[in-house]
PDB file of C-alpha atoms and ligand atoms in Angstrom:
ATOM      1  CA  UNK E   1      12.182 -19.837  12.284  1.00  0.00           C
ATOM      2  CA  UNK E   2       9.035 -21.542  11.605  1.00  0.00           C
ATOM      3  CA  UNK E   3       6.060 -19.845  10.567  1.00  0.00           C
ATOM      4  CA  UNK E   4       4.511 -22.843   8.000  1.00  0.00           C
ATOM      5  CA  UNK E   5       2.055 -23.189  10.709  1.00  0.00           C
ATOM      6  CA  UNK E   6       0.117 -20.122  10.505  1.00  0.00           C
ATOM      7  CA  UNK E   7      -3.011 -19.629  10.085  1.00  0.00           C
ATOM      8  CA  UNK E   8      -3.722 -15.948  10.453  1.00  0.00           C
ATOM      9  CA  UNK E   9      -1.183 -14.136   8.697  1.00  0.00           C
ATOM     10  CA  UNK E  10      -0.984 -10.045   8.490  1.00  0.00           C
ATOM     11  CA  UNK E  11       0.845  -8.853   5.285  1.00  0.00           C
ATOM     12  CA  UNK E  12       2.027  -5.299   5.070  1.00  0.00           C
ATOM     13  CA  UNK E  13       3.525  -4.322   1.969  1.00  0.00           C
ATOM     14  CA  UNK E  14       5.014  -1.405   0.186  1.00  0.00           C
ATOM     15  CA  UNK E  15       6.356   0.302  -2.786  1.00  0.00           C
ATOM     16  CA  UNK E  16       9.031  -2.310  -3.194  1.00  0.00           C
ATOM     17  CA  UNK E  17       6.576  -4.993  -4.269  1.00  0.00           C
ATOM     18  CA  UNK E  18       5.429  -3.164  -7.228  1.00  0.00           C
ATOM     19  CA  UNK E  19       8.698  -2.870  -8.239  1.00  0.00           C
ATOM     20  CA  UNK E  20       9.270  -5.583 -10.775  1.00  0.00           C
ATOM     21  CA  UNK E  21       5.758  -4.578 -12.153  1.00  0.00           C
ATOM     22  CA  UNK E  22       7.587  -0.748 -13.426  1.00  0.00           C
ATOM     23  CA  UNK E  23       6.223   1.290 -10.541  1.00  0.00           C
ATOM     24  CA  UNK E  24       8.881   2.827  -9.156  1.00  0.00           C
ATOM     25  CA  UNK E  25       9.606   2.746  -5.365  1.00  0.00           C
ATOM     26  CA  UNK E  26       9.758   6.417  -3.336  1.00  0.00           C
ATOM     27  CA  UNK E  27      12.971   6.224  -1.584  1.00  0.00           C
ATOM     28  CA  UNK E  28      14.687   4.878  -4.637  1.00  0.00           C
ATOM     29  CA  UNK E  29      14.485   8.519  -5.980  1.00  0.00           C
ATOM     30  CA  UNK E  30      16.452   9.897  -3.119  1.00  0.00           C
ATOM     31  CA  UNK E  31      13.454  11.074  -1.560  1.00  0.00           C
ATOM     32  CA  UNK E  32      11.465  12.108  -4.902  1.00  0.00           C
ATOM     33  CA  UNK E  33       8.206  10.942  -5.962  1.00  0.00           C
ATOM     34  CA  UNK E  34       8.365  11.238  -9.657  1.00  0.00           C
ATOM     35  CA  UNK E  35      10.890  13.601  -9.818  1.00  0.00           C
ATOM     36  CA  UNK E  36       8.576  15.739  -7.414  1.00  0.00           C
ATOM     37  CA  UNK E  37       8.827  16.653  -3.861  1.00  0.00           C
ATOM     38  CA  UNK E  38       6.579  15.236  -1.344  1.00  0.00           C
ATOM     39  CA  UNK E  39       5.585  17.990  -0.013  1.00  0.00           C
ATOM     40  CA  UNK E  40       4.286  19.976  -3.203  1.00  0.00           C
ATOM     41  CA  UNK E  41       2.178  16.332  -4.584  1.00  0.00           C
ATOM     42  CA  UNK E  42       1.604  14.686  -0.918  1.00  0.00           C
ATOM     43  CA  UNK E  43       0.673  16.619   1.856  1.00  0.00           C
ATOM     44  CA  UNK E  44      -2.810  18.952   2.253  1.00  0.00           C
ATOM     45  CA  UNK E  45      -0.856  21.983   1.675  1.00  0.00           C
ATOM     46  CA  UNK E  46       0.511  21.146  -1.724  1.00  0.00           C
ATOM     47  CA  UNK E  47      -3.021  20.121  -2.637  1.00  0.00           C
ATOM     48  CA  UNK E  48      -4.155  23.869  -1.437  1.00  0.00           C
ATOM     49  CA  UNK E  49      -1.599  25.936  -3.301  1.00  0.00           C
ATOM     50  CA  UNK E  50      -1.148  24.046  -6.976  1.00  0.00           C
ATOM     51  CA  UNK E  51      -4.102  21.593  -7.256  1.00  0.00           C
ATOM     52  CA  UNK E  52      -3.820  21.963 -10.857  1.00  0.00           C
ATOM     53  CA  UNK E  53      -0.438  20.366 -10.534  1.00  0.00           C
ATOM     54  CA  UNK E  54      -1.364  17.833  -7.428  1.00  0.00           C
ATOM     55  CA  UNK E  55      -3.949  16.545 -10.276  1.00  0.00           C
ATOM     56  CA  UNK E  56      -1.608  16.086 -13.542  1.00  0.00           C
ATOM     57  CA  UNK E  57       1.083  14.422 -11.110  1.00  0.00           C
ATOM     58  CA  UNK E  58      -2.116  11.581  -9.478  1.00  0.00           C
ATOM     59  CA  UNK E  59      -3.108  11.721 -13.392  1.00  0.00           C
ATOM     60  CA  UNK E  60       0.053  10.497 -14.906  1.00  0.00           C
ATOM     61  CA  UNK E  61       0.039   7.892 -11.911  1.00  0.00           C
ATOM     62  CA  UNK E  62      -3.131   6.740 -13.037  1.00  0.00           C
ATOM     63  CA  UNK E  63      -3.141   6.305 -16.255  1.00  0.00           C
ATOM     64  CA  UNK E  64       0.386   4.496 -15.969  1.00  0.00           C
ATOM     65  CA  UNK E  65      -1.787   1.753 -14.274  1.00  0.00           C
ATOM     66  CA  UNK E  66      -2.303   0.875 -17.772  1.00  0.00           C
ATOM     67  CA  UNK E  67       0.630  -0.078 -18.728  1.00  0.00           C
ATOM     68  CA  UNK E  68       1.950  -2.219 -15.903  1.00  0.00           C
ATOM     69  CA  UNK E  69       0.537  -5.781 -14.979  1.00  0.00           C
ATOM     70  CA  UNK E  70       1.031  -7.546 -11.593  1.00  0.00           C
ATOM     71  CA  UNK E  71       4.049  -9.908 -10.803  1.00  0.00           C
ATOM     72  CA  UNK E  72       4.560 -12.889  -9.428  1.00  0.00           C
ATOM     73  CA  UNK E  73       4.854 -11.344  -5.702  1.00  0.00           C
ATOM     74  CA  UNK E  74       0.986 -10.169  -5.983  1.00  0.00           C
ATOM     75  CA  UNK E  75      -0.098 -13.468  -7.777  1.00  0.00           C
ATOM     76  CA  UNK E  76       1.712 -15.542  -4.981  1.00  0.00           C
ATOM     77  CA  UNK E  77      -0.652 -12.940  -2.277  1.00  0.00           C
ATOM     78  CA  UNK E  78      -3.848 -13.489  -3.694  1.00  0.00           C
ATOM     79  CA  UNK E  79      -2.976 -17.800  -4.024  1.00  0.00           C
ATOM     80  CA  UNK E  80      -1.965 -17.875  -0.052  1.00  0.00           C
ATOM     81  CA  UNK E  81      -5.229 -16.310   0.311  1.00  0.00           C
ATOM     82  CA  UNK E  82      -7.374 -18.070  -1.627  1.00  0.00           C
ATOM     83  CA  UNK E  83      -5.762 -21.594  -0.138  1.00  0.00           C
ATOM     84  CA  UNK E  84      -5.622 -19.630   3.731  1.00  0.00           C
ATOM     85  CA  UNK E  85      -9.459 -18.892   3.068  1.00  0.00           C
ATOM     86  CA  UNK E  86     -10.515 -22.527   2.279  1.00  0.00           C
ATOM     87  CA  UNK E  87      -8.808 -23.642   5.308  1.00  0.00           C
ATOM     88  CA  UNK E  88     -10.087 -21.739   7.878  1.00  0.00           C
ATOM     89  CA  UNK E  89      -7.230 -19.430   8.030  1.00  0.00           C
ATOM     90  CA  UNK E  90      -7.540 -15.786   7.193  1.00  0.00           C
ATOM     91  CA  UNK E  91      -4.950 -13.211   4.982  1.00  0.00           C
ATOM     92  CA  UNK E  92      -4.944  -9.883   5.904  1.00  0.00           C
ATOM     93  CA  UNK E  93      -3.541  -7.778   3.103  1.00  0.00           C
ATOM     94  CA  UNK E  94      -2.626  -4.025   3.858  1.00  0.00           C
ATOM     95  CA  UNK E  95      -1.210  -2.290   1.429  1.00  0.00           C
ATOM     96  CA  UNK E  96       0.458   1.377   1.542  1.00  0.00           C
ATOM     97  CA  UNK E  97       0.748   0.804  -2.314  1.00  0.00           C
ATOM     98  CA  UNK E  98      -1.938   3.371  -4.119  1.00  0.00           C
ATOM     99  CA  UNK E  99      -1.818   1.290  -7.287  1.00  0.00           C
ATOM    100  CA  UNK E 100      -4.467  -1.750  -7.620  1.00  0.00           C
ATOM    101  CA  UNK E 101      -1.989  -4.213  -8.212  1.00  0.00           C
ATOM    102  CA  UNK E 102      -3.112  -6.888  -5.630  1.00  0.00           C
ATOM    103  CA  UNK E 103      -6.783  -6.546  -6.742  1.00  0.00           C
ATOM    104  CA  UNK E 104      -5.321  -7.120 -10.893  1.00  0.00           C
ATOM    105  CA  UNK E 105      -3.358  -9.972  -9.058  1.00  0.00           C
ATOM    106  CA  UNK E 106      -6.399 -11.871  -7.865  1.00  0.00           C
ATOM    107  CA  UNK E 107      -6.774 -10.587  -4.007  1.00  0.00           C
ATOM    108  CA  UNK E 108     -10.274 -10.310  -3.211  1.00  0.00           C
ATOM    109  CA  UNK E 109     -10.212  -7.758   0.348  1.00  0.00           C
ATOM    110  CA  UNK E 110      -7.324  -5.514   0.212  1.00  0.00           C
ATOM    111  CA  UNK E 111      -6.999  -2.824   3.099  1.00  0.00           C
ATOM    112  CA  UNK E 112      -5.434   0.447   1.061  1.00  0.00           C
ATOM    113  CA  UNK E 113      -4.093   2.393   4.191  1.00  0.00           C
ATOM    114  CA  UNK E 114      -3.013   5.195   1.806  1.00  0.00           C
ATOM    115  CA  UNK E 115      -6.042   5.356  -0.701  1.00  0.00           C
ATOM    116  CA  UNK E 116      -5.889   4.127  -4.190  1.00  0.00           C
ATOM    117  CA  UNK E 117      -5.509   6.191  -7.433  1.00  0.00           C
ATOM    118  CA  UNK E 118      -9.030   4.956  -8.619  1.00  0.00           C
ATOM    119  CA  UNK E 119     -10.857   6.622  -6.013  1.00  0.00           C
ATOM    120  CA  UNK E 120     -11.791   9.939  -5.888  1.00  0.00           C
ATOM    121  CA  UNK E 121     -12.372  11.831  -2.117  1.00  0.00           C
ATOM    122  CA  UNK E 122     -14.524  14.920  -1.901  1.00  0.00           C
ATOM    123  CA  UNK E 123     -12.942  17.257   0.539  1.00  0.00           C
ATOM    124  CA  UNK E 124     -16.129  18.464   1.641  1.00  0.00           C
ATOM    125  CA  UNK E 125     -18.009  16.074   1.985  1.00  0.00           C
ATOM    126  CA  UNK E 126     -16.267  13.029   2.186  1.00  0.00           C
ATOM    127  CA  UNK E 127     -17.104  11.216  -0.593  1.00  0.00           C
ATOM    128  CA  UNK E 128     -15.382   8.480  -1.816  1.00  0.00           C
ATOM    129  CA  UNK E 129     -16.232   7.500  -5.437  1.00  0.00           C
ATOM    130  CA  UNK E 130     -14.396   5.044  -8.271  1.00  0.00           C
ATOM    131  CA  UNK E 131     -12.853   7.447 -10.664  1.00  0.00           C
ATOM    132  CA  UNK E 132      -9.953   5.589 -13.632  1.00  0.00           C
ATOM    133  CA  UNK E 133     -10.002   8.633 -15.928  1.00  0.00           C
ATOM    134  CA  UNK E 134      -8.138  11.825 -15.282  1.00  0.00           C
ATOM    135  CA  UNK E 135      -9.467  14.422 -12.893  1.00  0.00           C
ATOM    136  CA  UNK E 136      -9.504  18.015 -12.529  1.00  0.00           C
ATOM    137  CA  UNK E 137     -10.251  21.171 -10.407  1.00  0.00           C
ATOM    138  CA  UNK E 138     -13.442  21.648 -12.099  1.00  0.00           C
ATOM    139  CA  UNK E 139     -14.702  18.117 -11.077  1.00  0.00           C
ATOM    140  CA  UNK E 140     -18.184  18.129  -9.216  1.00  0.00           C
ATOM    141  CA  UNK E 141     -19.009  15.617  -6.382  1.00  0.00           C
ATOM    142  CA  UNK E 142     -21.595  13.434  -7.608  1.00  0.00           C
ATOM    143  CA  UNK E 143     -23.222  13.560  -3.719  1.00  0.00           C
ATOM    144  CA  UNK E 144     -23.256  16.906  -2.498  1.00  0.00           C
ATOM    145  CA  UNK E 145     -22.820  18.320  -6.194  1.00  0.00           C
ATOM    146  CA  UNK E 146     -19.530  20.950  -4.950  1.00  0.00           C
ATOM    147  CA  UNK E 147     -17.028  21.770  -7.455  1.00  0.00           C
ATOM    148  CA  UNK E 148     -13.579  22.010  -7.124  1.00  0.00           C
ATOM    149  CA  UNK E 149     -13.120  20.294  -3.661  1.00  0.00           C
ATOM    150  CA  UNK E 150     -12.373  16.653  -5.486  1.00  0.00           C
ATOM    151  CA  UNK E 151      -9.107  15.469  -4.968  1.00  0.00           C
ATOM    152  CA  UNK E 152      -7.229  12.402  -5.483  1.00  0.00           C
ATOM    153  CA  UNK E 153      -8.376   9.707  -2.538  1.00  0.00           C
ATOM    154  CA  UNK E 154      -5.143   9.270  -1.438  1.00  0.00           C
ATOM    155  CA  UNK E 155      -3.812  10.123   2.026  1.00  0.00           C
ATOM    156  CA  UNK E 156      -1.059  12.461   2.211  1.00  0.00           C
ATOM    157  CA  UNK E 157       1.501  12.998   4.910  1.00  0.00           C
ATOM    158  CA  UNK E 158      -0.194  14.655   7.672  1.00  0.00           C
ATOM    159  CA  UNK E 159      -3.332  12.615   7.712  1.00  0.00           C
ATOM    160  CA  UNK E 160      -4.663   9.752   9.177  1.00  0.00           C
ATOM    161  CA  UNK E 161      -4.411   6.764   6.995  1.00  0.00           C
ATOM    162  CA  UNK E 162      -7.692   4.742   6.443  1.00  0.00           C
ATOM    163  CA  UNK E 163      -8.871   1.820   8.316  1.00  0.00           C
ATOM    164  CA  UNK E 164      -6.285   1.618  11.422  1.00  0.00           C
ATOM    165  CA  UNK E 165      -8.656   0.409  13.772  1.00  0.00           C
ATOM    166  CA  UNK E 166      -9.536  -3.033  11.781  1.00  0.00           C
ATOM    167  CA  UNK E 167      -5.226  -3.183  11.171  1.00  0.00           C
ATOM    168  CA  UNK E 168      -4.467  -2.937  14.975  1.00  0.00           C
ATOM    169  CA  UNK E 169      -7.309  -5.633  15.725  1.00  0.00           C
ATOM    170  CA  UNK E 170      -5.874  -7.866  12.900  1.00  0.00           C
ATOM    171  CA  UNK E 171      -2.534  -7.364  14.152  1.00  0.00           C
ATOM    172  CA  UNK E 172      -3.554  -8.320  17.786  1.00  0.00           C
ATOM    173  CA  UNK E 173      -5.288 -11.019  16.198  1.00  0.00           C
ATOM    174  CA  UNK E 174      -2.688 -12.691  13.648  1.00  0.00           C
ATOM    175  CA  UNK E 175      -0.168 -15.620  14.336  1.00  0.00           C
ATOM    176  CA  UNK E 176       2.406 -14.066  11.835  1.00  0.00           C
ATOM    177  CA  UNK E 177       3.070 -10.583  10.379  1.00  0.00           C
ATOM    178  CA  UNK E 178       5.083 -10.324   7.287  1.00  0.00           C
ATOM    179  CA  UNK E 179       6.203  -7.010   5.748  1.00  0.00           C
ATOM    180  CA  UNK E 180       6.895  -7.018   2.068  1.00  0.00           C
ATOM    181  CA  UNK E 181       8.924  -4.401   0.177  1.00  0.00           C
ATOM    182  CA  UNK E 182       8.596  -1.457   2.671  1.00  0.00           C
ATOM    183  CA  UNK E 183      11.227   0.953   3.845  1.00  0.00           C
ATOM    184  CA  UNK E 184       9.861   1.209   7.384  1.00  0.00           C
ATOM    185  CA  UNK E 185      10.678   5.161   7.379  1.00  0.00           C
ATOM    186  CA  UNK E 186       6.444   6.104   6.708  1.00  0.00           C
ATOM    187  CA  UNK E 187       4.670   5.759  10.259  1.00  0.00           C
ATOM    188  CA  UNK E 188       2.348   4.898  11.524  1.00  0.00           C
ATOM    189  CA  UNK E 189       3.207   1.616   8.878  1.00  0.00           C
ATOM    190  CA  UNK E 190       7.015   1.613   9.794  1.00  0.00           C
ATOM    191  CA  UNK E 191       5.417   0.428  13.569  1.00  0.00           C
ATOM    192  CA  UNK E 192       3.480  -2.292  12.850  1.00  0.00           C
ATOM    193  CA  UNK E 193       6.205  -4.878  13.315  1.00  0.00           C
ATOM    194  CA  UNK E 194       6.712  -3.438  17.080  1.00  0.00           C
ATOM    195  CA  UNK E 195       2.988  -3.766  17.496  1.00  0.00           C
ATOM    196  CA  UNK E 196       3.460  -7.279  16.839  1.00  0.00           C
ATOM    197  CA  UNK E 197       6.621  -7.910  18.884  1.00  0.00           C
ATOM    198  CA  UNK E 198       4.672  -6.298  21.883  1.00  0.00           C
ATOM    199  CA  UNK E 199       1.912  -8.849  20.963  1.00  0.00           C
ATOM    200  CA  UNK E 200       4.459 -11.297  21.317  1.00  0.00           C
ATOM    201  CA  UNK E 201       3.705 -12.624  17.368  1.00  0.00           C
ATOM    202  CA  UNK E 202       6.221 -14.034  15.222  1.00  0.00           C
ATOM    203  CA  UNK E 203       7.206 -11.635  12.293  1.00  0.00           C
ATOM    204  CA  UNK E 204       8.985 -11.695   9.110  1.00  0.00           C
ATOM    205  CA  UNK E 205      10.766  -9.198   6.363  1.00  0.00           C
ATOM    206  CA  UNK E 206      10.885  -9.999   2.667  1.00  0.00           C
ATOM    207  CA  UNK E 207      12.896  -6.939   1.164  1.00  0.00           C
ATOM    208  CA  UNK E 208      15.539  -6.224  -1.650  1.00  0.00           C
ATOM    209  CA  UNK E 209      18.213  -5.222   0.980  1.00  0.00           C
ATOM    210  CA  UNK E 210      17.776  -4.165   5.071  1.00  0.00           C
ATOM    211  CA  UNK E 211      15.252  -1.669   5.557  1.00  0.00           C
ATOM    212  CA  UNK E 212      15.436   0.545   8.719  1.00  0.00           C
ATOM    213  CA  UNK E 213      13.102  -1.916  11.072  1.00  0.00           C
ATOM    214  CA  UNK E 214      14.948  -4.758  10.127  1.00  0.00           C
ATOM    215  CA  UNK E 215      16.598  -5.318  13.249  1.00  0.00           C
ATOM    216  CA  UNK E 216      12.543  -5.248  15.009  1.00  0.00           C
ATOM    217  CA  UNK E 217      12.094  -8.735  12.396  1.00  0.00           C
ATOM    218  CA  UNK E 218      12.690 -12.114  14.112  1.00  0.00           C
ATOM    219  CA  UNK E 219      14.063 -12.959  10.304  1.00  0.00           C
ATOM    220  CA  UNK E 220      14.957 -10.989   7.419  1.00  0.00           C
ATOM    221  CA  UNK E 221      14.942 -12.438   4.479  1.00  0.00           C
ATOM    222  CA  UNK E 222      17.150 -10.139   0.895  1.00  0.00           C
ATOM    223  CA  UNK E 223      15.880 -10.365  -2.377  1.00  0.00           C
ATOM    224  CA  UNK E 224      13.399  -9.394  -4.964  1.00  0.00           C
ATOM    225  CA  UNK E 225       9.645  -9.671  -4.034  1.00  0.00           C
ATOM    226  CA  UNK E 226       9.142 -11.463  -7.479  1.00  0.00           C
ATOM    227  CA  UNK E 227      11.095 -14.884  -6.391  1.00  0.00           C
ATOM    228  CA  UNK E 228      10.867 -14.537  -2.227  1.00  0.00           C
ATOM    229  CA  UNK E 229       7.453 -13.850  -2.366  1.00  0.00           C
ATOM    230  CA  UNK E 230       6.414 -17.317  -4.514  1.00  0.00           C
ATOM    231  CA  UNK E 231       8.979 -19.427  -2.612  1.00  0.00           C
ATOM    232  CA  UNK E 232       7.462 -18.503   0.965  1.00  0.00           C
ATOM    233  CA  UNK E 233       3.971 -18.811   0.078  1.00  0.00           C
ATOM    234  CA  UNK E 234       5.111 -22.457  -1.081  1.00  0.00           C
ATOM    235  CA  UNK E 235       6.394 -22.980   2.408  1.00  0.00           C
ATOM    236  CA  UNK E 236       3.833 -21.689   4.076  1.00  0.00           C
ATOM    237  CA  UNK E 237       1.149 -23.764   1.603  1.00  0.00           C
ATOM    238  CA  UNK E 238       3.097 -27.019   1.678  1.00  0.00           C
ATOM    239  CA  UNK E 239       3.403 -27.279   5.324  1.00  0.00           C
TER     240      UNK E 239
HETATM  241  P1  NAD P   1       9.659   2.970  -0.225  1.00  0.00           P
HETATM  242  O1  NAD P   1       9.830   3.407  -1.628  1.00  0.00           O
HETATM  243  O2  NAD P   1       9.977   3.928   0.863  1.00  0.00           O
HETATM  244  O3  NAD P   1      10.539   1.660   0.011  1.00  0.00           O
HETATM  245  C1  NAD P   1      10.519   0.610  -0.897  1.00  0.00           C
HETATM  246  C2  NAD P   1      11.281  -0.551  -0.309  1.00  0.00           C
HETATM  247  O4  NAD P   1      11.150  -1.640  -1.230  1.00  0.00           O
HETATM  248  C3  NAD P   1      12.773  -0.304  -0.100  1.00  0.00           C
HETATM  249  O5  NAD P   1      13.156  -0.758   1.192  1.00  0.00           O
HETATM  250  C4  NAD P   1      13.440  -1.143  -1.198  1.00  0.00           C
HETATM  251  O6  NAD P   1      14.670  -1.710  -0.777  1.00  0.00           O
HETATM  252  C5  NAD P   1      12.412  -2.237  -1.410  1.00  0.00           C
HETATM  253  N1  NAD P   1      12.428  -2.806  -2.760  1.00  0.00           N
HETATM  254  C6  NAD P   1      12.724  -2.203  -3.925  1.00  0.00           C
HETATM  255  N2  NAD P   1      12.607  -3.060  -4.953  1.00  0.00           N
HETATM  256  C7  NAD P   1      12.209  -4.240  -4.399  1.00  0.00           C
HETATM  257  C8  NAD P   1      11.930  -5.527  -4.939  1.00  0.00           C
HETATM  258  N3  NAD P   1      12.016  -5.786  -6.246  1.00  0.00           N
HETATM  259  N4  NAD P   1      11.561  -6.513  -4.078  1.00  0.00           N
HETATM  260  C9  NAD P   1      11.481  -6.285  -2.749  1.00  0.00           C
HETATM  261  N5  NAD P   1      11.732  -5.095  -2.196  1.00  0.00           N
HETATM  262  C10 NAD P   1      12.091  -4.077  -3.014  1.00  0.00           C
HETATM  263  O7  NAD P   1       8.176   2.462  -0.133  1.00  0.00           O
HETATM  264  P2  NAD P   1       7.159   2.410   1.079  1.00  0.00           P
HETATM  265  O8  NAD P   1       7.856   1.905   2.294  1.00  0.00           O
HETATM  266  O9  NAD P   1       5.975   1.691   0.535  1.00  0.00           O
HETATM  267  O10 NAD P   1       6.742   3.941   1.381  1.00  0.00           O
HETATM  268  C11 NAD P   1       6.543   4.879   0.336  1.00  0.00           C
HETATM  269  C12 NAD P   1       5.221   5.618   0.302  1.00  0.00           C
HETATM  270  O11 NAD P   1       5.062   6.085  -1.048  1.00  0.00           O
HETATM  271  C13 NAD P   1       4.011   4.747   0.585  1.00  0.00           C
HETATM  272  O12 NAD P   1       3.199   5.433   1.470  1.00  0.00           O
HETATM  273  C14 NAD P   1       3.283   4.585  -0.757  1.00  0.00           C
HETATM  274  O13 NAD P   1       1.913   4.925  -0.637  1.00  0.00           O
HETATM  275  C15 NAD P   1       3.895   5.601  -1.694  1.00  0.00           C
HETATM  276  N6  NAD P   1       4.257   4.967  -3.013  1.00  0.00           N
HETATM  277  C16 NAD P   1       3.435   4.027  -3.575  1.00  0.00           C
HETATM  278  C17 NAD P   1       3.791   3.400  -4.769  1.00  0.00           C
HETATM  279  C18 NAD P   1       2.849   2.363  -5.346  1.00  0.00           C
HETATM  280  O14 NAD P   1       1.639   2.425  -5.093  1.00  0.00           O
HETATM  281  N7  NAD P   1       3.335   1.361  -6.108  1.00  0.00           N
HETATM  282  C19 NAD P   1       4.988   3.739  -5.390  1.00  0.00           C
HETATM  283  C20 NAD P   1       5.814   4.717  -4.799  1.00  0.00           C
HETATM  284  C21 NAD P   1       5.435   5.331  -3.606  1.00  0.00           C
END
C-alpha cells in the first residue's frame, strides 16, 4: 500500500501506545481498569454512588504520570508533525489516551476525546480547569464557587466524548487515517476507520496483535508501537 504521499494524516490512538511507557492497557486486564470495574470508576453512576473512591482511583492515575516518560511511538508523533506542519501538510492527533503523553512527547494540538487526568470538569457548571494534584469531594469550582460537584474531566462510558464534530470534519478531510494501539471495542472510536472507508480514504493499523476492526484496515501492520511507530513515520518522512 502506499501512503508516503500523504499529506493530511488522521491518527487515532489508544491505550496500547502508552504501553511501553508503564501505563497499562484496559483490555489487557480482562476487562479491569486497575483491578477495578468500569462501571464503579467510569461511568456517571459510579461517580454518583462512591465519589470518594471514583477520586482515589483518577488520583493514583495521576500521580503515576510522574513516574512514566513518553516512548519512542509519541516522540515519532510529535516529529511527523512538526516535519507535516512545515510542509503544508497537517497531523491530526486524537487520542482516547487520558494520560499527557503526546503533549510530554513534543505534540503541540492533541484532540483528548476522553478528557485528560490534568483537567478537572465541574459537573455543574461545566468548568474545565488544569488540576495535577489530587482531588477530592470537598473541591470547590473556582467559577461558580460549588463544592463537591468536581470530578475528574474525563468522559465515562455513557457520555459523549469531546470534540467529535472537528474529528468527523478531519476525517472527511484527511488523505490517510492511521489507528495506533486501540482495541476497536470503545465506540464511537472503534468507527472511525469505517468513517474513512465510506470516505473512500486509505487507512492503516499499527497494533501489537489484530484488534477487532482489523479486517475494516486496508493494511495491518503487528508489533509494538515503540519500533512500528518510528519506522513508518520514516517512510512517510523520507518519501
Ligand atoms: P485497550 O486497552 O482496549 O486496547 C489496547 C490495544 O493496544 C490492544 O489492542 C493491544 O493489543 C494493543 N497494544 C498493547 N500493547 C501494545 C504495544 N506495545 N504496541 C502497540 N499496541 C499495543 O485500549 P483502547 O482501545 O485505548 O480503549 C480503552 C479505553 O480505556 C480508552 O477509552 C482509554 O481512555 C482508557 N485507557 C486509557 C489509558 C491511557 O490513557 N494510557 C490506559 C488504559 C485505559
Amino acid at each position: 500500500m502506499n501512503n508516503m504521499k500523504s499529506k493530511k494524516i488522521l491518527i487515532l490512538t489508544g491505550a496500547g501506545i502508552s504501553a511501553e511507557s508503564g501505563i497499562d492497557t484496559f483490555r489487557a486486564a480482562g476487562g479491569l481498569w486497575e483491578n477495578h470495574r468500569v462501571e464503579d470508576v467510569a461511568t456517571p453512576e459510579g461517580f454518583a454512588k462512591d465519589p470518594k473512591l471514583v477520586h482515589r482511583f483518577y488520583n493514583l492515575r495521576r500521580s503515576a504520570l510522574k513516574t512514566v516518560k513518553p516512548n519512542p511511538a509519541h516522540i515519532a508523533l510529535a516529529k511527523l508533525e512538526t516535519s507535516l506542519k512545515a510542509s503544508g501538510g497537517q497531523l491530526t492527533l486524537v487520542t482516547q489516551n487520558v494520560d499527557d503523553l503526546h503533549e510530554r512527547g513534543g505534540a503541540q494540538d492533541v484532540i483528548h476525546m476522553h478528557g485528560i487526568l490534568t483537567s478537572m470538569l465541574c459537573g455543574i457548571c461545566e468548568n474545565r480547569w488544569e488540576h495535577i494534584q489530587d482531588a477530592s469531594t470537598e473541591m470547590i469550582c473556582p467559577k461558580c464557587y460549588v463544592k463537591g460537584a468536581c470530578r475528574p474531566d474525563i468522559v465515562w462510558f455513557g457520555e459523549m466524548p469531546y470534540a467529535m464534530h472537528v474529528i468527523e470534519e478531519r476525517l472527511a478531510a484527511c488523505d490517510l487515517f492511521v489507528s495506533i494501539g486501540t482495541s476497536g471495542a470503545v465506540y464511537p472510536a472503534a468507527g472511525f476507520v469505517q468513517m474513512a472507508n465510506a470516505c473512500g480514504k486509505t487507512t492503516l493499523e499499527l497494533n501489537l496483535e489484530h484488534s477487532q476492526g482489523s479486517h475494516f484496515f486496508d493494511e495491518s501492520r503487528l508489533g509494538p508501537a515503540g519500533t512500528l511507530v518510528p519506522q513508518w513515520v520514516d517512510e512517510i518522512l523520507g518519501a
